[in-house]
XYZ file of C-alpha atoms in Angstrom:
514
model
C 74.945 23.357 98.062
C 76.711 26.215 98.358
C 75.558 28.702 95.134
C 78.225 30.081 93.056
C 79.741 33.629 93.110
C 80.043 34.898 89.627
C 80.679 37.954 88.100
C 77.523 38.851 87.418
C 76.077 38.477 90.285
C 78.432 40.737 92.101
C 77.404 43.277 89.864
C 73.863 42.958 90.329
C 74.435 43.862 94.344
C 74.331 47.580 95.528
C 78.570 49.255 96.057
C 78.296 50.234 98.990
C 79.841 54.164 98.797
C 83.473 54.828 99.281
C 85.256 56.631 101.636
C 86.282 59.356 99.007
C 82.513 59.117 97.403
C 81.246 60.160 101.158
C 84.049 62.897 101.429
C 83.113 64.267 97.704
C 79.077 64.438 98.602
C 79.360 66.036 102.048
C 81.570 68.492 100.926
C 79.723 69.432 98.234
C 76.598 69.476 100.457
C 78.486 71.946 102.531
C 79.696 74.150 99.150
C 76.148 74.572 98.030
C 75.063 75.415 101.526
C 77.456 78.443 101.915
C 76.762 79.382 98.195
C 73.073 79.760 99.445
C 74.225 82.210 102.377
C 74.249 79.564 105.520
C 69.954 80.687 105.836
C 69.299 77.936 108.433
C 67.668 78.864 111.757
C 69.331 78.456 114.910
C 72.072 75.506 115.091
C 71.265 73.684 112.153
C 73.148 75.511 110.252
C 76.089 73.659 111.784
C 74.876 70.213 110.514
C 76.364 70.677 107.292
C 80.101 71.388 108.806
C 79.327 68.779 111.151
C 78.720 65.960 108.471
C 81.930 66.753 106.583
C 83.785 66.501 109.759
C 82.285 62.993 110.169
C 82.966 61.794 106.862
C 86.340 62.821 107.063
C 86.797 60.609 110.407
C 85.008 57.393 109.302
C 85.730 57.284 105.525
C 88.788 54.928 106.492
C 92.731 55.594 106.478
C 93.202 55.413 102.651
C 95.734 53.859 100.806
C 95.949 57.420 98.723
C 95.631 60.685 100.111
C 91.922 62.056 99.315
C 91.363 65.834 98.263
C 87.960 67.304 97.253
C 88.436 71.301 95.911
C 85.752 73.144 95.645
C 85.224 77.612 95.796
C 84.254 77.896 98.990
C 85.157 74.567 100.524
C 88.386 72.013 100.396
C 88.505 68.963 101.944
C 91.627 66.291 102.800
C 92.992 62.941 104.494
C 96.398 62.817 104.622
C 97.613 59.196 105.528
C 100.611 59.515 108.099
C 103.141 57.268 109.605
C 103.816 58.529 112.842
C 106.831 56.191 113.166
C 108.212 57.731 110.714
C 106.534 61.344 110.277
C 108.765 64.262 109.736
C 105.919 66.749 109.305
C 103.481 68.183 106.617
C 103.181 70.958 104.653
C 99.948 71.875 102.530
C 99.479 75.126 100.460
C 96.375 76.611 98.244
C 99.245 77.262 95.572
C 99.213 72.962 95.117
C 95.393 72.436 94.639
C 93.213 72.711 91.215
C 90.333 74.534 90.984
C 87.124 73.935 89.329
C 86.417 77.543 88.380
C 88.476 80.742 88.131
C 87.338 82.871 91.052
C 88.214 86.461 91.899
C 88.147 86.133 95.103
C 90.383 83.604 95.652
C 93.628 83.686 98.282
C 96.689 81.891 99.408
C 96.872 80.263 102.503
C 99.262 77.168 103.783
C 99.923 74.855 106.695
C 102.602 73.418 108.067
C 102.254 70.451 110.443
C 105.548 69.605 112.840
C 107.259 66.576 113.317
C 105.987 67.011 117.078
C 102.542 66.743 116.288
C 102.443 62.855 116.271
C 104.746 62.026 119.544
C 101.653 61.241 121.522
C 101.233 58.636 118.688
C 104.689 57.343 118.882
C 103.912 56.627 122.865
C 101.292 54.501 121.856
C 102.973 52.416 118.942
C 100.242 53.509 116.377
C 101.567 52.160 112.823
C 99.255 54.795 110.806
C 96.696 57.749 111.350
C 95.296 60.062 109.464
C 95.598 64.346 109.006
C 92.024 65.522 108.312
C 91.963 69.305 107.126
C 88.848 71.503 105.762
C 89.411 74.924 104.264
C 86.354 77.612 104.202
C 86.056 80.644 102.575
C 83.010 81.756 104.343
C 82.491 83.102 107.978
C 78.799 82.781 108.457
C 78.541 78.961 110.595
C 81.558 80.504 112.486
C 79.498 83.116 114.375
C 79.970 84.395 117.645
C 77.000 86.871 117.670
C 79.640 90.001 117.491
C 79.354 89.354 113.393
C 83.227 89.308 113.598
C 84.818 89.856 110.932
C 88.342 87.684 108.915
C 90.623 88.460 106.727
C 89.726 87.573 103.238
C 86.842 85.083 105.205
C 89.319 82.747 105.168
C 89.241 79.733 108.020
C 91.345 76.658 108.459
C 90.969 73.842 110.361
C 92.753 70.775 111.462
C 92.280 67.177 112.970
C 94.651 64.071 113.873
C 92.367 60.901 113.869
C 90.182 61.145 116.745
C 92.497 62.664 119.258
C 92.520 65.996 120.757
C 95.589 67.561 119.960
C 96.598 70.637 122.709
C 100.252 71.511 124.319
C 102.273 70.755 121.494
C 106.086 71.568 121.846
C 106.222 73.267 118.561
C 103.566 75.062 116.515
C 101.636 74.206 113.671
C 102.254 76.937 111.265
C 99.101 78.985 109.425
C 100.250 81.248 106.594
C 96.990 84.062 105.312
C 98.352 85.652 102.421
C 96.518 88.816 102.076
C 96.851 92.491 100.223
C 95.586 94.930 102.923
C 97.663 97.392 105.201
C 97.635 95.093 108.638
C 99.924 94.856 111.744
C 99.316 94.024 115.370
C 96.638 96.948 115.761
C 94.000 95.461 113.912
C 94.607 91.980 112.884
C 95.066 88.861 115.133
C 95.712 85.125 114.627
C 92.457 83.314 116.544
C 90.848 79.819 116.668
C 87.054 78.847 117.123
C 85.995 77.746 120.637
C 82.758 75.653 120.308
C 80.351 76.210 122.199
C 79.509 74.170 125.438
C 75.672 74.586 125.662
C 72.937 73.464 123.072
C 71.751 76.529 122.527
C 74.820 78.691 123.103
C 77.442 80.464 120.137
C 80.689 79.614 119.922
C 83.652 82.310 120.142
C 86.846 83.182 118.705
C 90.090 83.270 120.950
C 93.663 84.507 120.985
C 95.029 82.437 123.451
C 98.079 80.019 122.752
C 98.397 81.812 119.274
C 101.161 83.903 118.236
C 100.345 86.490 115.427
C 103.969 87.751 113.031
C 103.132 89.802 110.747
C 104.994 90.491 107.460
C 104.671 92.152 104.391
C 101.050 91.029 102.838
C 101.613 87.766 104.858
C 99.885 87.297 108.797
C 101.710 83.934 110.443
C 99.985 82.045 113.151
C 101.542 79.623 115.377
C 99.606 78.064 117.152
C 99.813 75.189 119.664
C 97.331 72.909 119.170
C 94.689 71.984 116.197
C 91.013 73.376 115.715
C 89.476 76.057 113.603
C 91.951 79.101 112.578
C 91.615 82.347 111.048
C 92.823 85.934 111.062
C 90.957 88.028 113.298
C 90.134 91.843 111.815
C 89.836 94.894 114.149
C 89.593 98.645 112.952
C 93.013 101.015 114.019
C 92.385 102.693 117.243
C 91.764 105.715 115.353
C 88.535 104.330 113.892
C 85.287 104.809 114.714
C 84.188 104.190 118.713
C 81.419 101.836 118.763
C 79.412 103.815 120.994
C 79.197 106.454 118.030
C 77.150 103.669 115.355
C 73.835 103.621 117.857
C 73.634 107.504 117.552
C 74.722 107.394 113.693
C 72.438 104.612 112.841
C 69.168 106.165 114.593
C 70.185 109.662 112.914
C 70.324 107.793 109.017
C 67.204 105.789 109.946
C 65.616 109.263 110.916
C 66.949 111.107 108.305
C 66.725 108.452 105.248
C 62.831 108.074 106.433
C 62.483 111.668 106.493
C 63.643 112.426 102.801
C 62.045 109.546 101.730
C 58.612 110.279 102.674
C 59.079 114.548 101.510
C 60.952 113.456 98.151
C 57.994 111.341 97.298
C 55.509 113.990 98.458
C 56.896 116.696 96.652
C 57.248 114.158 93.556
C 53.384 113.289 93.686
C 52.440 117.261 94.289
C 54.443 118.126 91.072
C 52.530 115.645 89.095
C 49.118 116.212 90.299
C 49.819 120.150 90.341
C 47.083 121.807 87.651
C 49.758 124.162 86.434
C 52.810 121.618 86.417
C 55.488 123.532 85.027
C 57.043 122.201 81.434
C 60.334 123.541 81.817
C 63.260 121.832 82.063
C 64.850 122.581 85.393
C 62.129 121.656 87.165
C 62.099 118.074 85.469
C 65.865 117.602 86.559
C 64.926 118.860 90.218
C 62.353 115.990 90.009
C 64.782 113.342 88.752
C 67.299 114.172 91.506
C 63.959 113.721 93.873
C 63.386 110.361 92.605
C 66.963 109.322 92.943
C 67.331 110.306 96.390
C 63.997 108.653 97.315
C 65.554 104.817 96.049
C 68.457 105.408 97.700
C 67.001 106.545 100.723
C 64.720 103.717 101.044
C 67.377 100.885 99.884
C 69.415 102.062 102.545
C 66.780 101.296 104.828
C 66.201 98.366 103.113
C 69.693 97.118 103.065
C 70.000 96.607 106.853
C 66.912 93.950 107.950
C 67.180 92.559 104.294
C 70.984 91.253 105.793
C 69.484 89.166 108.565
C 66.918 87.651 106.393
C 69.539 84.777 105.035
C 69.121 84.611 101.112
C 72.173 85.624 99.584
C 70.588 86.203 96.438
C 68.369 88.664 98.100
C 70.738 90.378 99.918
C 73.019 90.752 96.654
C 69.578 92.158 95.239
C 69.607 94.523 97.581
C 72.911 95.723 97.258
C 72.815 96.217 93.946
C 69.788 98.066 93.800
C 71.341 100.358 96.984
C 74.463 100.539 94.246
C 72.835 101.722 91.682
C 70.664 104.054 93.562
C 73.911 105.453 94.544
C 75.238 105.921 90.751
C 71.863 107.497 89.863
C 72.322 110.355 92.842
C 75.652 111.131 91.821
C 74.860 111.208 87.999
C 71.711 113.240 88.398
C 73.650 115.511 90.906
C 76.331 116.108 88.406
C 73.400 116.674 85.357
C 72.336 119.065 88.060
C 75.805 121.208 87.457
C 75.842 120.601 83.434
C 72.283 121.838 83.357
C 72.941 124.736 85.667
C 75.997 125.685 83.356
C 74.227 125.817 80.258
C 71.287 127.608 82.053
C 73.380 130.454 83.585
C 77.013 130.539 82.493
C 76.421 129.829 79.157
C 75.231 132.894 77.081
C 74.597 131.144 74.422
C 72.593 128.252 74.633
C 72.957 125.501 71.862
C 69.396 123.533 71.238
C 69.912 120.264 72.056
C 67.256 117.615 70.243
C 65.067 115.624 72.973
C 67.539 117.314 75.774
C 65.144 115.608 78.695
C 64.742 112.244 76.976
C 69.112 112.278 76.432
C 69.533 113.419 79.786
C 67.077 110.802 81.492
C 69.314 107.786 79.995
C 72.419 109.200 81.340
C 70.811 109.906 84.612
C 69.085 106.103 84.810
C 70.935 104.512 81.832
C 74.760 104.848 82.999
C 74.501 103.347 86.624
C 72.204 100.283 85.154
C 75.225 99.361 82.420
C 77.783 99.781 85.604
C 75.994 97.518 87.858
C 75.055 95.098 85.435
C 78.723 94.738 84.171
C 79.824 94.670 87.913
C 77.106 91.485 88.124
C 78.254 89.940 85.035
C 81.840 89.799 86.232
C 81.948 88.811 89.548
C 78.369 88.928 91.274
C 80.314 88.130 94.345
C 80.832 91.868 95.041
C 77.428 91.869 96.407
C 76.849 90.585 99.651
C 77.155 90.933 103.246
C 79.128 93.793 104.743
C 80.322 94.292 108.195
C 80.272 97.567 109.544
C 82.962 97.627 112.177
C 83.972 99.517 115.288
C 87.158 100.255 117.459
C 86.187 97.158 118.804
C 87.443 93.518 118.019
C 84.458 92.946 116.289
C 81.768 94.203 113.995
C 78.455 95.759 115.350
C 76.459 95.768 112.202
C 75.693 94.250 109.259
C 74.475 95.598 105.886
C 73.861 94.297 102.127
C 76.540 96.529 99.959
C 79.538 96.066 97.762
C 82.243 93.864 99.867
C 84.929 95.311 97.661
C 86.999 97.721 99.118
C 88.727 98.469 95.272
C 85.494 98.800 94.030
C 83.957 101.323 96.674
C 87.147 103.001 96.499
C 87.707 103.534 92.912
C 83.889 103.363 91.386
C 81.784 105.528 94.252
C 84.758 107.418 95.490
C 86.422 108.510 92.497
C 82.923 108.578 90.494
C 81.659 110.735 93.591
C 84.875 112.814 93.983
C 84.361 113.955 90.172
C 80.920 115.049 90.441
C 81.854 117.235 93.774
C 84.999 118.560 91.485
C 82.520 119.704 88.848
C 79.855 121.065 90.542
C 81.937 122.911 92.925
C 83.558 124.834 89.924
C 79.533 125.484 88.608
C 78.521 126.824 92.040
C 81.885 129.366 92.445
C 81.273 130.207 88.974
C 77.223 131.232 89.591
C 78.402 132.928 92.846
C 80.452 135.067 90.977
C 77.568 135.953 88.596
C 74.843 136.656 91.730
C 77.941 139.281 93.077
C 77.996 140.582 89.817
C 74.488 140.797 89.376
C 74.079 142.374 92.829
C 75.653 145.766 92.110
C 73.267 146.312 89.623
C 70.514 146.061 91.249
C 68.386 148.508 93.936
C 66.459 146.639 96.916
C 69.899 145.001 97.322
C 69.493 143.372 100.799
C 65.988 141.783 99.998
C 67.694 140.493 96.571
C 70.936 139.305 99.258
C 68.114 137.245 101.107
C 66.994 135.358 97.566
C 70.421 134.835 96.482
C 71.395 133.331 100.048
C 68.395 130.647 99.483
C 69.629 130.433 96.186
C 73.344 129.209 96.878
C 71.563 126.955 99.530
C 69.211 125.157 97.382
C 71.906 125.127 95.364
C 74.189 123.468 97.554
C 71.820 120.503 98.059
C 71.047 119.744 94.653
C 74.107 119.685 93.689
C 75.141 117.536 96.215
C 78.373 119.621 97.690
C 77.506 118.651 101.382
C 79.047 114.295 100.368
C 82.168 116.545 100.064
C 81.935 115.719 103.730
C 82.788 112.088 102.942
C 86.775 113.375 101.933
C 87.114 114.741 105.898
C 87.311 111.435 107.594
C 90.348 111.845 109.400
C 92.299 112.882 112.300
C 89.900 115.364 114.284
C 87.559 115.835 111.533
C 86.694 112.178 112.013
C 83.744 112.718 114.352
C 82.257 116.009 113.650
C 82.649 114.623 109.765
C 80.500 112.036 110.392
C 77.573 113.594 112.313
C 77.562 115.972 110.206
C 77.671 114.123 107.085
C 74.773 111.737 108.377
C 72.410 114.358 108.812
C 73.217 116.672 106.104
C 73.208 113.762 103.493
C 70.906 111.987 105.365
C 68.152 114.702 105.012
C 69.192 115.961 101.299
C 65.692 115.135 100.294
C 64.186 117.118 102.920
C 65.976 120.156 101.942
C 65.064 119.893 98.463
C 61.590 119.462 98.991
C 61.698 122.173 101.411
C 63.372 124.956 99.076
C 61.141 123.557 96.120
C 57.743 124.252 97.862
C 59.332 127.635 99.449
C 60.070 128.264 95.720
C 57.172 127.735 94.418
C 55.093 129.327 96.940
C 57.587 132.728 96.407
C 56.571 132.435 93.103
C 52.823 132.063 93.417
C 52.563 134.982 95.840
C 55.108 137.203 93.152
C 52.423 136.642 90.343
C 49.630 137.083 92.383
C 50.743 140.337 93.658
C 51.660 141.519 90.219
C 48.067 140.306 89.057
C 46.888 142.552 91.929
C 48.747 145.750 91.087
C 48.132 145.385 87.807
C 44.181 145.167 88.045
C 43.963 148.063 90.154
């Protein structure tokens, strides 16, 4: 006897998932996956683009069109007609998002009528559009670290066929805000790769890149992986300079590092540690120097490691190291003002103890309000070349408005100020000079002066303003080793200081026992 189906017992048996429920879970499988910073080894990092790519080809023509929107990842299945299909257009400007983000940008496709003909030929009644939209570049890597505009990538299937030759392009639209023309931005599309153990590669071939204002159009002829290809102006930076640059910082950074710290510990363990003020700021300016010395060696391997989190870590600490260099270096200039230029000297309750919260307190508050808003900043920058591609990788702010208008500006202001302190004491050691006998052995102390100066106010990052036309090289050696080796210098005129000093009282403790 055949037993009766009831309603009950149908809902007592396991749904089998849905096409859309499949589409929904791999996708987000693949969001959380770039949110953690794509840290698989090897090629498994491609399984998660690889399952959404099968979902979206075996979750079944649907009777509705299926869209899953996420930050970093959109997924769709457009059911066509290709009797009857007069083309498709999508755009970013149509979707929903979950979230506000501050990093997001337009993009669009359009799909031609001529995309389905090798349907028509075979009397196909329906198929299916698949598209996938990332906003992240790291399972797209060639092993160049290239670099996209606005990491944006769009890709395109129809059904299960391999769609090449078309008679008229499918049309990518990257909206974008940047200065870019045919010099240093390119329409390209991912070539997998052919071996097991090989890297894919981007390509320009049978793309056509029209650029217009804050808008790069790609036509392209047939349907894979697309994005918008970045390359620095010819005028940039030859990629046979970063080797020689990068060994010099590494040098350098270690250097100051290692003597900041040194001349740090000898202050504190010194029997007669001197009390007064100027020497404390000296120290603090030490100290700053020696974290950003060592998070810029830090920020480097920590980029390869493959934890966003850490590398955001370590950008913001090489951030705020930054802010604390510049702040010091300007308390450097304030200090030296109301030590020298200032006749009168006002008495300022717990002057150290006000000046160490500017110095340590000010770049925490900016970083922390930089985090709170839009952590995103943080994160994996390219360093690129003349090249088509990018040579290095760092953890640093991937803002350009940001870097631009925070370190620049905040930088350019502190150069501006301390600039007007040093001309100002110059004008005071001239002064002083004609008043004095002995004058060429006190020229010889004023000339270290005005060079220890120089460094600890910082004057030689003025270096970072020259970074054009045929400045461009000579700028940048010689801001990488000047800057580089800051702490060295410091150190150096410190000790040489101090030892001037010893050997001054000694011989006056000399002449005046005999």
């Amino acid at each position: 006897m055949a037993r009766k189906v009831t309603t009950e017992t149908l809902s007592a048996v396991p749904q089998q998932e849905t096409g859309k429920q499949v589409v929904e879970k791999t996708t987000n499988d693949l969001e959380e996956f770039l949110k953690g910073g794509c840290s698989c080894k090897g090629r498994t990092h491609l399984s998660p683009r690889w399952n959404l790519e099968k979902s979206l080809q075996t979750a079944g023509i649907p009777e509705k069109n299926i869209s899953v929107v996420h930050s970093l990842v959109q997924s769709f299945i457009f059911k066509i007609q290709p009797q009857t299909f007069q083309g498709l257009n999508t755009s970013s400007e149509a979707l929903t998002f979950p979230s506000s983000g501050k990093n997001r940008t337009r993009h669009s496709m359009h799909f031609p009528a001529a995309l389905v003909e090798r349907l028509k030929d075979m009397q196909m009644e329906e198929s299916r559009i698949t598209c996938i939209y990332l906003k992240a570049s790291c399972i797209f890597q060639d092993g160049k670290n290239s670099s996209l505009l606005n990491d944006d990538i769009l890709g395109a299937t129809l059904g299960n066929a391999s769609v090449t030759n078309l008679s008229q392009p499918v049309e990518i639209r990257f909206w974008h805000h940047d200065v870019l023309g045919d010099s240093n931005a390119t329409c390209v599309f991912w070539v997998e790769a052919t071996e097991d153990d090989g890297m894919g590669h981007w390509s320009r071939d049978d793309c056509n890149t029209t650029h217009h204002e804050s808008l790069v159009l790609c036509q392209c002829y047939h349907l894979t992986y697309f994005a918008v290809l970045l390359q620095i102006s010819p005028d940039g930076l030859d990629k046979n300079l970063l080797a020689p640059l990068t060994y010099i910082s590494i040098v350098g950074c270690s250097i100051s590092a290692a003597v900041s710290l040194l001349t740090i510990f000898l202050y504190l363990v010194s029997r007669k540690r001197q009390n007064d003020s100027t020497i404390k700021v000296h120290m603090n300016v030490l100290g700053a120097l020696f974290l950003l010395n060592g998070s810029f060696l830090l920020s480097e391997p920590l980029a390869s490691v493959g934890s966003m989190w850490i590398c955001r870590a370590a950008a913001a600490s090489l951030h705020y190291s930054l802010l604390c260099t510049l702040t010091w270096m300007a308390i450097e200039g304030f200090h030296l003002y109301r030590l020298l230029i200032r006749v009168y000297n006002l008495y300022i309750q717990n002057y150290l103890l006000k000046l160490g919260a500017l110095g340590w307190g000010l770049p925490a508050v900016a970083v922390a309000s930089i985090l709170l808003i839009d952590k995103g900043v943080y994160g994996i920058h390219n360093i690129q070349t003349g090249s088509d591609y990018s040579n290095a990788t760092m953890c640093w702010i991937t803002s350009r408005g940001i870097h631009n208008i925070l370190n620049l500006g905040y930088a350019g202001a502190t150069i501006l100020f301390n600039i007007v302190v040093l001309v100002t004491v110059l004008r005071l050691l001239r002064t002083l000079r004609f008043s004095r006998s002995h004058q060429d052995q006190h020229a010889r102390k004023d000339m270290m002066t005005v060079l220890g100066l120089t460094c600890l106010l910082g004057l030689t990052w003025a270096l970072a303003f020259l970074s054009f036309g045929v400045f461009l090289i000579p700028q940048l050696f010689l801001f990488t080793i000047l800057n580089s080796l800051q702490g060295f210098f410091i150190g150096l005129w410190y000790c040489t200081s101090r030892l001037q000093s010893v050997t001054s009282i000694s011989s006056r403790t000399s002449q005046t026992t005999k």
